[in-house]
């Protein structure tokens, strides 16, 4: 899964560099595929289907991280780009910090 995260970041970075492709649609597509694959994970019955899920989820997770950072930098003025990226990373780290304890409680 880690290798697919790296591949997803590179591929999505190249896709976002193409001017004719809108990065908002790339972000929505990656999130949609990530959500559908997570909803279908309970249908895995073998090791190979679980490995296929890990391939898809890892690729989309890496792509989502790249596009999220690009969106944070480009959706505001140039002078506010650093604050936007910092705020986005702060919110992401907060949810990463509190997610495991909350899910472990229930």
PDB file of N, CA and C in Angstrom:
ATOM      1  N   UNK A   1       0.822  -1.183   0.000  1.00  0.00           N
ATOM      2  CA  UNK A   1       0.000   0.000   0.000  1.00  0.00           C
ATOM      3  C   UNK A   1       0.870   1.254   0.000  1.00  0.00           C
ATOM      4  N   UNK A   2       2.004   1.193   0.669  1.00  0.00           N
ATOM      5  CA  UNK A   2       2.884   2.356   0.712  1.00  0.00           C
ATOM      6  C   UNK A   2       3.435   2.727  -0.648  1.00  0.00           C
ATOM      7  N   UNK A   3       3.765   1.725  -1.441  1.00  0.00           N
ATOM      8  CA  UNK A   3       4.270   1.998  -2.794  1.00  0.00           C
ATOM      9  C   UNK A   3       3.179   2.640  -3.640  1.00  0.00           C
ATOM     10  N   UNK A   4       1.951   2.190  -3.469  1.00  0.00           N
ATOM     11  CA  UNK A   4       0.849   2.774  -4.235  1.00  0.00           C
ATOM     12  C   UNK A   4       0.557   4.208  -3.814  1.00  0.00           C
ATOM     13  N   UNK A   5       0.797   4.536  -2.554  1.00  0.00           N
ATOM     14  CA  UNK A   5       0.632   5.920  -2.120  1.00  0.00           C
ATOM     15  C   UNK A   5       1.631   6.811  -2.849  1.00  0.00           C
ATOM     16  N   UNK A   6       2.867   6.350  -2.941  1.00  0.00           N
ATOM     17  CA  UNK A   6       3.898   7.128  -3.646  1.00  0.00           C
ATOM     18  C   UNK A   6       3.554   7.262  -5.125  1.00  0.00           C
ATOM     19  N   UNK A   7       3.123   6.175  -5.738  1.00  0.00           N
ATOM     20  CA  UNK A   7       2.753   6.209  -7.160  1.00  0.00           C
ATOM     21  C   UNK A   7       1.558   7.131  -7.371  1.00  0.00           C
ATOM     22  N   UNK A   8       0.576   7.067  -6.490  1.00  0.00           N
ATOM     23  CA  UNK A   8      -0.592   7.939  -6.595  1.00  0.00           C
ATOM     24  C   UNK A   8      -0.226   9.405  -6.479  1.00  0.00           C
ATOM     25  N   UNK A   9       0.726   9.720  -5.614  1.00  0.00           N
ATOM     26  CA  UNK A   9       1.151  11.115  -5.467  1.00  0.00           C
ATOM     27  C   UNK A   9       1.829  11.616  -6.738  1.00  0.00           C
ATOM     28  N   UNK A  10       2.695  10.807  -7.310  1.00  0.00           N
ATOM     29  CA  UNK A  10       3.374  11.226  -8.532  1.00  0.00           C
ATOM     30  C   UNK A  10       2.412  11.363  -9.709  1.00  0.00           C
ATOM     31  N   UNK A  11       1.554  10.364  -9.892  1.00  0.00           N
ATOM     32  CA  UNK A  11       0.621  10.389 -11.020  1.00  0.00           C
ATOM     33  C   UNK A  11      -0.339  11.568 -10.898  1.00  0.00           C
ATOM     34  N   UNK A  12      -0.857  11.785  -9.708  1.00  0.00           N
ATOM     35  CA  UNK A  12      -1.794  12.884  -9.527  1.00  0.00           C
ATOM     36  C   UNK A  12      -1.105  14.235  -9.642  1.00  0.00           C
ATOM     37  N   UNK A  13       0.143  14.319  -9.229  1.00  0.00           N
ATOM     38  CA  UNK A  13       0.893  15.550  -9.420  1.00  0.00           C
ATOM     39  C   UNK A  13       1.065  15.884 -10.889  1.00  0.00           C
ATOM     40  N   UNK A  14       1.336  14.873 -11.694  1.00  0.00           N
ATOM     41  CA  UNK A  14       1.445  15.097 -13.135  1.00  0.00           C
ATOM     42  C   UNK A  14       0.095  15.449 -13.748  1.00  0.00           C
ATOM     43  N   UNK A  15      -0.979  14.802 -13.284  1.00  0.00           N
ATOM     44  CA  UNK A  15      -2.303  15.117 -13.812  1.00  0.00           C
ATOM     45  C   UNK A  15      -2.717  16.544 -13.476  1.00  0.00           C
ATOM     46  N   UNK A  16      -2.392  16.995 -12.276  1.00  0.00           N
ATOM     47  CA  UNK A  16      -2.755  18.358 -11.882  1.00  0.00           C
ATOM     48  C   UNK A  16      -1.923  19.401 -12.614  1.00  0.00           C
ATOM     49  N   UNK A  17      -0.780  19.007 -13.158  1.00  0.00           N
ATOM     50  CA  UNK A  17       0.050  19.942 -13.902  1.00  0.00           C
ATOM     51  C   UNK A  17      -0.491  20.193 -15.309  1.00  0.00           C
ATOM     52  N   UNK A  18      -1.379  19.337 -15.786  1.00  0.00           N
ATOM     53  CA  UNK A  18      -1.982  19.519 -17.107  1.00  0.00           C
ATOM     54  C   UNK A  18      -3.044  20.598 -16.993  1.00  0.00           C
ATOM     55  N   UNK A  19      -2.888  21.646 -17.771  1.00  0.00           N
ATOM     56  CA  UNK A  19      -3.784  22.816 -17.649  1.00  0.00           C
ATOM     57  C   UNK A  19      -5.213  22.522 -18.076  1.00  0.00           C
ATOM     58  N   UNK A  20      -5.420  21.570 -18.978  1.00  0.00           N
ATOM     59  CA  UNK A  20      -6.779  21.294 -19.453  1.00  0.00           C
ATOM     60  C   UNK A  20      -7.597  20.469 -18.456  1.00  0.00           C
ATOM     61  N   UNK A  21      -6.952  19.892 -17.444  1.00  0.00           N
ATOM     62  CA  UNK A  21      -7.659  19.126 -16.426  1.00  0.00           C
ATOM     63  C   UNK A  21      -7.865  19.996 -15.189  1.00  0.00           C
ATOM     64  N   UNK A  22      -9.077  20.006 -14.684  1.00  0.00           N
ATOM     65  CA  UNK A  22      -9.389  20.782 -13.491  1.00  0.00           C
ATOM     66  C   UNK A  22      -9.082  19.933 -12.258  1.00  0.00           C
ATOM     67  N   UNK A  23      -8.271  20.470 -11.350  1.00  0.00           N
ATOM     68  CA  UNK A  23      -7.863  19.696 -10.184  1.00  0.00           C
ATOM     69  C   UNK A  23      -9.024  19.434  -9.221  1.00  0.00           C
ATOM     70  N   UNK A  24     -10.066  20.258  -9.264  1.00  0.00           N
ATOM     71  CA  UNK A  24     -11.241  19.983  -8.429  1.00  0.00           C
ATOM     72  C   UNK A  24     -11.914  18.683  -8.856  1.00  0.00           C
ATOM     73  N   UNK A  25     -12.020  18.445 -10.161  1.00  0.00           N
ATOM     74  CA  UNK A  25     -12.629  17.202 -10.641  1.00  0.00           C
ATOM     75  C   UNK A  25     -11.746  16.001 -10.341  1.00  0.00           C
ATOM     76  N   UNK A  26     -10.439  16.185 -10.406  1.00  0.00           N
ATOM     77  CA  UNK A  26      -9.527  15.105 -10.044  1.00  0.00           C
ATOM     78  C   UNK A  26      -9.712  14.764  -8.572  1.00  0.00           C
ATOM     79  N   UNK A  27      -9.798  15.778  -7.726  1.00  0.00           N
ATOM     80  CA  UNK A  27      -9.985  15.568  -6.290  1.00  0.00           C
ATOM     81  C   UNK A  27     -11.296  14.843  -6.008  1.00  0.00           C
ATOM     82  N   UNK A  28     -12.376  15.265  -6.648  1.00  0.00           N
ATOM     83  CA  UNK A  28     -13.667  14.619  -6.439  1.00  0.00           C
ATOM     84  C   UNK A  28     -13.664  13.178  -6.939  1.00  0.00           C
ATOM     85  N   UNK A  29     -13.010  12.937  -8.068  1.00  0.00           N
ATOM     86  CA  UNK A  29     -12.937  11.574  -8.597  1.00  0.00           C
ATOM     87  C   UNK A  29     -12.157  10.647  -7.695  1.00  0.00           C
ATOM     88  N   UNK A  30     -11.046  11.128  -7.177  1.00  0.00           N
ATOM     89  CA  UNK A  30     -10.228  10.319  -6.279  1.00  0.00           C
ATOM     90  C   UNK A  30     -10.979  10.036  -4.981  1.00  0.00           C
ATOM     91  N   UNK A  31     -11.653  11.040  -4.447  1.00  0.00           N
ATOM     92  CA  UNK A  31     -12.434  10.821  -3.226  1.00  0.00           C
ATOM     93  C   UNK A  31     -13.584   9.844  -3.462  1.00  0.00           C
ATOM     94  N   UNK A  32     -14.217   9.929  -4.622  1.00  0.00           N
ATOM     95  CA  UNK A  32     -15.317   9.010  -4.945  1.00  0.00           C
ATOM     96  C   UNK A  32     -14.814   7.570  -5.029  1.00  0.00           C
ATOM     97  N   UNK A  33     -13.708   7.357  -5.741  1.00  0.00           N
ATOM     98  CA  UNK A  33     -13.153   6.012  -5.869  1.00  0.00           C
ATOM     99  C   UNK A  33     -12.708   5.485  -4.505  1.00  0.00           C
ATOM    100  N   UNK A  34     -12.119   6.352  -3.696  1.00  0.00           N
ATOM    101  CA  UNK A  34     -11.684   5.959  -2.362  1.00  0.00           C
ATOM    102  C   UNK A  34     -12.872   5.556  -1.497  1.00  0.00           C
ATOM    103  N   UNK A  35     -13.949   6.318  -1.560  1.00  0.00           N
ATOM    104  CA  UNK A  35     -15.133   5.990  -0.779  1.00  0.00           C
ATOM    105  C   UNK A  35     -15.822   4.719  -1.234  1.00  0.00           C
ATOM    106  N   UNK A  36     -15.948   4.535  -2.539  1.00  0.00           N
ATOM    107  CA  UNK A  36     -16.589   3.322  -3.061  1.00  0.00           C
ATOM    108  C   UNK A  36     -15.764   2.094  -2.716  1.00  0.00           C
ATOM    109  N   UNK A  37     -14.436   2.196  -2.841  1.00  0.00           N
ATOM    110  CA  UNK A  37     -13.608   1.040  -2.513  1.00  0.00           C
ATOM    111  C   UNK A  37     -13.697   0.701  -1.026  1.00  0.00           C
ATOM    112  N   UNK A  38     -13.823   1.709  -0.186  1.00  0.00           N
ATOM    113  CA  UNK A  38     -13.958   1.446   1.251  1.00  0.00           C
ATOM    114  C   UNK A  38     -15.316   0.829   1.570  1.00  0.00           C
ATOM    115  N   UNK A  39     -16.361   1.255   0.870  1.00  0.00           N
ATOM    116  CA  UNK A  39     -17.677   0.646   1.096  1.00  0.00           C
ATOM    117  C   UNK A  39     -17.709  -0.805   0.637  1.00  0.00           C
ATOM    118  N   UNK A  40     -16.905  -1.141  -0.364  1.00  0.00           N
ATOM    119  CA  UNK A  40     -16.918  -2.499  -0.890  1.00  0.00           C
ATOM    120  C   UNK A  40     -15.908  -3.418  -0.217  1.00  0.00           C
ATOM    121  N   UNK A  41     -15.157  -2.932   0.754  1.00  0.00           N
ATOM    122  CA  UNK A  41     -14.125  -3.760   1.379  1.00  0.00           C
ATOM    123  C   UNK A  41     -14.726  -4.949   2.122  1.00  0.00           C
ATOM    124  N   UNK A  42     -15.945  -4.832   2.582  1.00  0.00           N
ATOM    125  CA  UNK A  42     -16.544  -5.965   3.298  1.00  0.00           C
ATOM    126  C   UNK A  42     -16.921  -7.113   2.359  1.00  0.00           C
ATOM    127  N   UNK A  43     -16.830  -6.911   1.062  1.00  0.00           N
ATOM    128  CA  UNK A  43     -17.097  -7.982   0.110  1.00  0.00           C
ATOM    129  C   UNK A  43     -15.855  -8.807  -0.210  1.00  0.00           C
ATOM    130  N   UNK A  44     -14.726  -8.452   0.370  1.00  0.00           N
ATOM    131  CA  UNK A  44     -13.499  -9.203   0.098  1.00  0.00           C
ATOM    132  C   UNK A  44     -13.596 -10.570   0.748  1.00  0.00           C
ATOM    133  N   UNK A  45     -13.308 -11.588  -0.043  1.00  0.00           N
ATOM    134  CA  UNK A  45     -13.393 -12.961   0.458  1.00  0.00           C
ATOM    135  C   UNK A  45     -12.070 -13.692   0.355  1.00  0.00           C
ATOM    136  N   UNK A  46     -11.078 -13.082  -0.275  1.00  0.00           N
ATOM    137  CA  UNK A  46      -9.792 -13.750  -0.423  1.00  0.00           C
ATOM    138  C   UNK A  46      -8.674 -12.741  -0.236  1.00  0.00           C
ATOM    139  N   UNK A  47      -7.474 -13.272  -0.191  1.00  0.00           N
ATOM    140  CA  UNK A  47      -6.306 -12.411  -0.040  1.00  0.00           C
ATOM    141  C   UNK A  47      -6.142 -11.503  -1.251  1.00  0.00           C
ATOM    142  N   UNK A  48      -6.419 -12.020  -2.431  1.00  0.00           N
ATOM    143  CA  UNK A  48      -6.227 -11.239  -3.653  1.00  0.00           C
ATOM    144  C   UNK A  48      -7.218 -10.080  -3.758  1.00  0.00           C
ATOM    145  N   UNK A  49      -8.437 -10.285  -3.303  1.00  0.00           N
ATOM    146  CA  UNK A  49      -9.389  -9.174  -3.320  1.00  0.00           C
ATOM    147  C   UNK A  49      -9.011  -8.110  -2.286  1.00  0.00           C
ATOM    148  N   UNK A  50      -8.463  -8.526  -1.163  1.00  0.00           N
ATOM    149  CA  UNK A  50      -7.983  -7.565  -0.172  1.00  0.00           C
ATOM    150  C   UNK A  50      -6.752  -6.819  -0.691  1.00  0.00           C
ATOM    151  N   UNK A  51      -5.898  -7.527  -1.434  1.00  0.00           N
ATOM    152  CA  UNK A  51      -4.738  -6.867  -2.045  1.00  0.00           C
ATOM    153  C   UNK A  51      -5.181  -5.871  -3.116  1.00  0.00           C
ATOM    154  N   UNK A  52      -6.218  -6.201  -3.868  1.00  0.00           N
ATOM    155  CA  UNK A  52      -6.745  -5.264  -4.867  1.00  0.00           C
ATOM    156  C   UNK A  52      -7.309  -4.018  -4.192  1.00  0.00           C
ATOM    157  N   UNK A  53      -7.982  -4.217  -3.060  1.00  0.00           N
ATOM    158  CA  UNK A  53      -8.472  -3.065  -2.295  1.00  0.00           C
ATOM    159  C   UNK A  53      -7.308  -2.198  -1.832  1.00  0.00           C
ATOM    160  N   UNK A  54      -6.256  -2.816  -1.327  1.00  0.00           N
ATOM    161  CA  UNK A  54      -5.101  -2.059  -0.850  1.00  0.00           C
ATOM    162  C   UNK A  54      -4.451  -1.288  -1.992  1.00  0.00           C
ATOM    163  N   UNK A  55      -4.426  -1.866  -3.185  1.00  0.00           N
ATOM    164  CA  UNK A  55      -3.876  -1.161  -4.350  1.00  0.00           C
ATOM    165  C   UNK A  55      -4.689   0.084  -4.675  1.00  0.00           C
ATOM    166  N   UNK A  56      -5.991  -0.079  -4.758  1.00  0.00           N
ATOM    167  CA  UNK A  56      -6.868   1.041  -5.115  1.00  0.00           C
ATOM    168  C   UNK A  56      -6.874   2.091  -4.011  1.00  0.00           C
ATOM    169  N   UNK A  57      -7.015   1.659  -2.770  1.00  0.00           N
ATOM    170  CA  UNK A  57      -7.081   2.595  -1.660  1.00  0.00           C
ATOM    171  C   UNK A  57      -5.767   3.353  -1.499  1.00  0.00           C
ATOM    172  N   UNK A  58      -4.648   2.656  -1.614  1.00  0.00           N
ATOM    173  CA  UNK A  58      -3.348   3.312  -1.484  1.00  0.00           C
ATOM    174  C   UNK A  58      -3.112   4.348  -2.573  1.00  0.00           C
ATOM    175  N   UNK A  59      -3.447   3.998  -3.816  1.00  0.00           N
ATOM    176  CA  UNK A  59      -3.282   4.941  -4.917  1.00  0.00           C
ATOM    177  C   UNK A  59      -4.136   6.184  -4.702  1.00  0.00           C
ATOM    178  N   UNK A  60      -5.395   5.974  -4.346  1.00  0.00           N
ATOM    179  CA  UNK A  60      -6.297   7.111  -4.155  1.00  0.00           C
ATOM    180  C   UNK A  60      -5.939   7.930  -2.924  1.00  0.00           C
ATOM    181  N   UNK A  61      -5.414   7.296  -1.896  1.00  0.00           N
ATOM    182  CA  UNK A  61      -5.016   8.028  -0.700  1.00  0.00           C
ATOM    183  C   UNK A  61      -3.834   8.944  -1.000  1.00  0.00           C
ATOM    184  N   UNK A  62      -2.865   8.450  -1.734  1.00  0.00           N
ATOM    185  CA  UNK A  62      -1.741   9.290  -2.115  1.00  0.00           C
ATOM    186  C   UNK A  62      -2.147  10.412  -3.047  1.00  0.00           C
ATOM    187  N   UNK A  63      -3.021  10.105  -3.994  1.00  0.00           N
ATOM    188  CA  UNK A  63      -3.495  11.127  -4.923  1.00  0.00           C
ATOM    189  C   UNK A  63      -4.297  12.191  -4.195  1.00  0.00           C
ATOM    190  N   UNK A  64      -5.097  11.786  -3.221  1.00  0.00           N
ATOM    191  CA  UNK A  64      -5.906  12.738  -2.467  1.00  0.00           C
ATOM    192  C   UNK A  64      -5.018  13.700  -1.683  1.00  0.00           C
ATOM    193  N   UNK A  65      -3.943  13.199  -1.102  1.00  0.00           N
ATOM    194  CA  UNK A  65      -3.042  14.058  -0.333  1.00  0.00           C
ATOM    195  C   UNK A  65      -2.387  15.101  -1.228  1.00  0.00           C
ATOM    196  N   UNK A  66      -2.017  14.705  -2.426  1.00  0.00           N
ATOM    197  CA  UNK A  66      -1.384  15.651  -3.343  1.00  0.00           C
ATOM    198  C   UNK A  66      -2.363  16.719  -3.800  1.00  0.00           C
ATOM    199  N   UNK A  67      -3.543  16.317  -4.208  1.00  0.00           N
ATOM    200  CA  UNK A  67      -4.511  17.284  -4.724  1.00  0.00           C
ATOM    201  C   UNK A  67      -5.008  18.213  -3.621  1.00  0.00           C
ATOM    202  N   UNK A  68      -5.130  17.699  -2.410  1.00  0.00           N
ATOM    203  CA  UNK A  68      -5.556  18.547  -1.295  1.00  0.00           C
ATOM    204  C   UNK A  68      -4.556  19.678  -1.060  1.00  0.00           C
ATOM    205  N   UNK A  69      -3.285  19.365  -1.128  1.00  0.00           N
ATOM    206  CA  UNK A  69      -2.273  20.403  -0.950  1.00  0.00           C
ATOM    207  C   UNK A  69      -2.274  21.398  -2.107  1.00  0.00           C
ATOM    208  N   UNK A  70      -2.462  20.914  -3.318  1.00  0.00           N
ATOM    209  CA  UNK A  70      -2.533  21.811  -4.477  1.00  0.00           C
ATOM    210  C   UNK A  70      -3.751  22.722  -4.365  1.00  0.00           C
ATOM    211  N   UNK A  71      -4.876  22.168  -3.953  1.00  0.00           N
ATOM    212  CA  UNK A  71      -6.084  22.981  -3.808  1.00  0.00           C
ATOM    213  C   UNK A  71      -5.920  24.036  -2.716  1.00  0.00           C
ATOM    214  N   UNK A  72      -5.261  23.674  -1.639  1.00  0.00           N
ATOM    215  CA  UNK A  72      -5.055  24.644  -0.558  1.00  0.00           C
ATOM    216  C   UNK A  72      -4.179  25.801  -1.016  1.00  0.00           C
ATOM    217  N   UNK A  73      -3.250  25.542  -1.920  1.00  0.00           N
ATOM    218  CA  UNK A  73      -2.350  26.594  -2.382  1.00  0.00           C
ATOM    219  C   UNK A  73      -2.975  27.458  -3.469  1.00  0.00           C
ATOM    220  N   UNK A  74      -3.872  26.890  -4.265  1.00  0.00           N
ATOM    221  CA  UNK A  74      -4.387  27.627  -5.429  1.00  0.00           C
ATOM    222  C   UNK A  74      -5.755  28.255  -5.229  1.00  0.00           C
ATOM    223  N   UNK A  75      -6.457  27.932  -4.166  1.00  0.00           N
ATOM    224  CA  UNK A  75      -7.812  28.465  -4.007  1.00  0.00           C
ATOM    225  C   UNK A  75      -7.830  29.826  -3.319  1.00  0.00           C
ATOM    226  N   UNK A  76      -6.693  30.321  -2.896  1.00  0.00           N
ATOM    227  CA  UNK A  76      -6.613  31.620  -2.229  1.00  0.00           C
ATOM    228  C   UNK A  76      -5.610  32.502  -2.985  1.00  0.00           C
ATOM    229  N   UNK A  77      -5.516  33.756  -2.557  1.00  0.00           N
ATOM    230  CA  UNK A  77      -4.534  34.661  -3.143  1.00  0.00           C
ATOM    231  C   UNK A  77      -3.120  34.166  -2.853  1.00  0.00           C
ATOM    232  N   UNK A  78      -2.183  34.672  -3.641  1.00  0.00           N
ATOM    233  CA  UNK A  78      -0.786  34.253  -3.505  1.00  0.00           C
ATOM    234  C   UNK A  78      -0.228  34.570  -2.116  1.00  0.00           C
ATOM    235  N   UNK A  79      -0.606  35.682  -1.537  1.00  0.00           N
ATOM    236  CA  UNK A  79      -0.067  36.065  -0.237  1.00  0.00           C
ATOM    237  C   UNK A  79      -0.691  35.268   0.911  1.00  0.00           C
ATOM    238  N   UNK A  80      -1.798  34.586   0.674  1.00  0.00           N
ATOM    239  CA  UNK A  80      -2.441  33.778   1.704  1.00  0.00           C
ATOM    240  C   UNK A  80      -2.189  32.282   1.515  1.00  0.00           C
ATOM    241  N   UNK A  81      -1.376  31.917   0.541  1.00  0.00           N
ATOM    242  CA  UNK A  81      -1.177  30.501   0.220  1.00  0.00           C
ATOM    243  C   UNK A  81      -0.522  29.742   1.372  1.00  0.00           C
ATOM    244  N   UNK A  82       0.480  30.332   2.010  1.00  0.00           N
ATOM    245  CA  UNK A  82       1.156  29.643   3.112  1.00  0.00           C
ATOM    246  C   UNK A  82       0.213  29.419   4.291  1.00  0.00           C
ATOM    247  N   UNK A  83      -0.598  30.398   4.598  1.00  0.00           N
ATOM    248  CA  UNK A  83      -1.561  30.244   5.694  1.00  0.00           C
ATOM    249  C   UNK A  83      -2.607  29.191   5.363  1.00  0.00           C
ATOM    250  N   UNK A  84      -3.026  29.155   4.118  1.00  0.00           N
ATOM    251  CA  UNK A  84      -4.016  28.171   3.698  1.00  0.00           C
ATOM    252  C   UNK A  84      -3.463  26.753   3.812  1.00  0.00           C
ATOM    253  N   UNK A  85      -2.242  26.563   3.355  1.00  0.00           N
ATOM    254  CA  UNK A  85      -1.630  25.234   3.448  1.00  0.00           C
ATOM    255  C   UNK A  85      -1.419  24.847   4.908  1.00  0.00           C
ATOM    256  N   UNK A  86      -0.953  25.775   5.726  1.00  0.00           N
ATOM    257  CA  UNK A  86      -0.755  25.486   7.144  1.00  0.00           C
ATOM    258  C   UNK A  86      -2.049  25.137   7.851  1.00  0.00           C
ATOM    259  N   UNK A  87      -3.118  25.864   7.549  1.00  0.00           N
ATOM    260  CA  UNK A  87      -4.408  25.582   8.167  1.00  0.00           C
ATOM    261  C   UNK A  87      -4.932  24.214   7.733  1.00  0.00           C
ATOM    262  N   UNK A  88      -4.774  23.887   6.457  1.00  0.00           N
ATOM    263  CA  UNK A  88      -5.220  22.587   5.953  1.00  0.00           C
ATOM    264  C   UNK A  88      -4.459  21.457   6.631  1.00  0.00           C
ATOM    265  N   UNK A  89      -3.155  21.603   6.763  1.00  0.00           N
ATOM    266  CA  UNK A  89      -2.362  20.562   7.414  1.00  0.00           C
ATOM    267  C   UNK A  89      -2.665  20.469   8.911  1.00  0.00           C
ATOM    268  N   UNK A  90      -2.979  21.601   9.554  1.00  0.00           N
ATOM    269  CA  UNK A  90      -3.331  21.584  10.970  1.00  0.00           C
ATOM    270  C   UNK A  90      -4.636  20.818  11.204  1.00  0.00           C
ATOM    271  N   UNK A  91      -5.634  21.082  10.376  1.00  0.00           N
ATOM    272  CA  UNK A  91      -6.905  20.372  10.515  1.00  0.00           C
ATOM    273  C   UNK A  91      -6.716  18.878  10.242  1.00  0.00           C
ATOM    274  N   UNK A  92      -5.941  18.552   9.219  1.00  0.00           N
ATOM    275  CA  UNK A  92      -5.680  17.137   8.920  1.00  0.00           C
ATOM    276  C   UNK A  92      -4.937  16.434  10.041  1.00  0.00           C
ATOM    277  N   UNK A  93      -3.976  17.106  10.665  1.00  0.00           N
ATOM    278  CA  UNK A  93      -3.241  16.477  11.759  1.00  0.00           C
ATOM    279  C   UNK A  93      -4.115  16.342  13.001  1.00  0.00           C
ATOM    280  N   UNK A  94      -5.026  17.277  13.210  1.00  0.00           N
ATOM    281  CA  UNK A  94      -5.933  17.175  14.352  1.00  0.00           C
ATOM    282  C   UNK A  94      -6.853  15.972  14.219  1.00  0.00           C
ATOM    283  N   UNK A  95      -7.407  15.768  13.028  1.00  0.00           N
ATOM    284  CA  UNK A  95      -8.289  14.621  12.840  1.00  0.00           C
ATOM    285  C   UNK A  95      -7.509  13.308  12.897  1.00  0.00           C
ATOM    286  N   UNK A  96      -6.260  13.323  12.434  1.00  0.00           N
ATOM    287  CA  UNK A  96      -5.431  12.126  12.537  1.00  0.00           C
ATOM    288  C   UNK A  96      -5.084  11.832  13.990  1.00  0.00           C
ATOM    289  N   UNK A  97      -4.938  12.868  14.783  1.00  0.00           N
ATOM    290  CA  UNK A  97      -4.602  12.696  16.190  1.00  0.00           C
ATOM    291  C   UNK A  97      -5.770  12.140  16.998  1.00  0.00           C
ATOM    292  N   UNK A  98      -6.977  12.637  16.773  1.00  0.00           N
ATOM    293  CA  UNK A  98      -8.099  12.214  17.609  1.00  0.00           C
ATOM    294  C   UNK A  98      -8.857  11.009  17.049  1.00  0.00           C
ATOM    295  N   UNK A  99      -8.602  10.627  15.806  1.00  0.00           N
ATOM    296  CA  UNK A  99      -9.331   9.527  15.198  1.00  0.00           C
ATOM    297  C   UNK A  99      -9.132   8.187  15.886  1.00  0.00           C
ATOM    298  N   UNK A 100      -7.900   7.719  16.084  1.00  0.00           N
ATOM    299  CA  UNK A 100      -7.704   6.419  16.724  1.00  0.00           C
ATOM    300  C   UNK A 100      -8.230   6.315  18.151  1.00  0.00           C
ATOM    301  N   UNK A 101      -8.014   7.310  19.017  1.00  0.00           N
ATOM    302  CA  UNK A 101      -8.602   7.166  20.356  1.00  0.00           C
ATOM    303  C   UNK A 101     -10.126   7.117  20.361  1.00  0.00           C
ATOM    304  N   UNK A 102     -10.745   7.902  19.478  1.00  0.00           N
ATOM    305  CA  UNK A 102     -12.212   7.880  19.425  1.00  0.00           C
ATOM    306  C   UNK A 102     -12.713   6.547  18.892  1.00  0.00           C
ATOM    307  N   UNK A 103     -12.078   6.024  17.840  1.00  0.00           N
ATOM    308  CA  UNK A 103     -12.534   4.733  17.304  1.00  0.00           C
ATOM    309  C   UNK A 103     -12.213   3.588  18.262  1.00  0.00           C
ATOM    310  N   UNK A 104     -11.170   3.716  19.061  1.00  0.00           N
ATOM    311  CA  UNK A 104     -10.859   2.680  20.038  1.00  0.00           C
ATOM    312  C   UNK A 104     -11.790   2.683  21.235  1.00  0.00           C
ATOM    313  N   UNK A 105     -12.393   3.833  21.491  1.00  0.00           N
ATOM    314  CA  UNK A 105     -13.303   3.908  22.630  1.00  0.00           C
ATOM    315  C   UNK A 105     -14.596   3.116  22.392  1.00  0.00           C
ATOM    316  N   UNK A 106     -15.053   3.118  21.155  1.00  0.00           N
ATOM    317  CA  UNK A 106     -16.309   2.412  20.866  1.00  0.00           C
ATOM    318  C   UNK A 106     -15.987   1.102  20.275  1.00  0.00           C
TER     319      UNK A 106
END
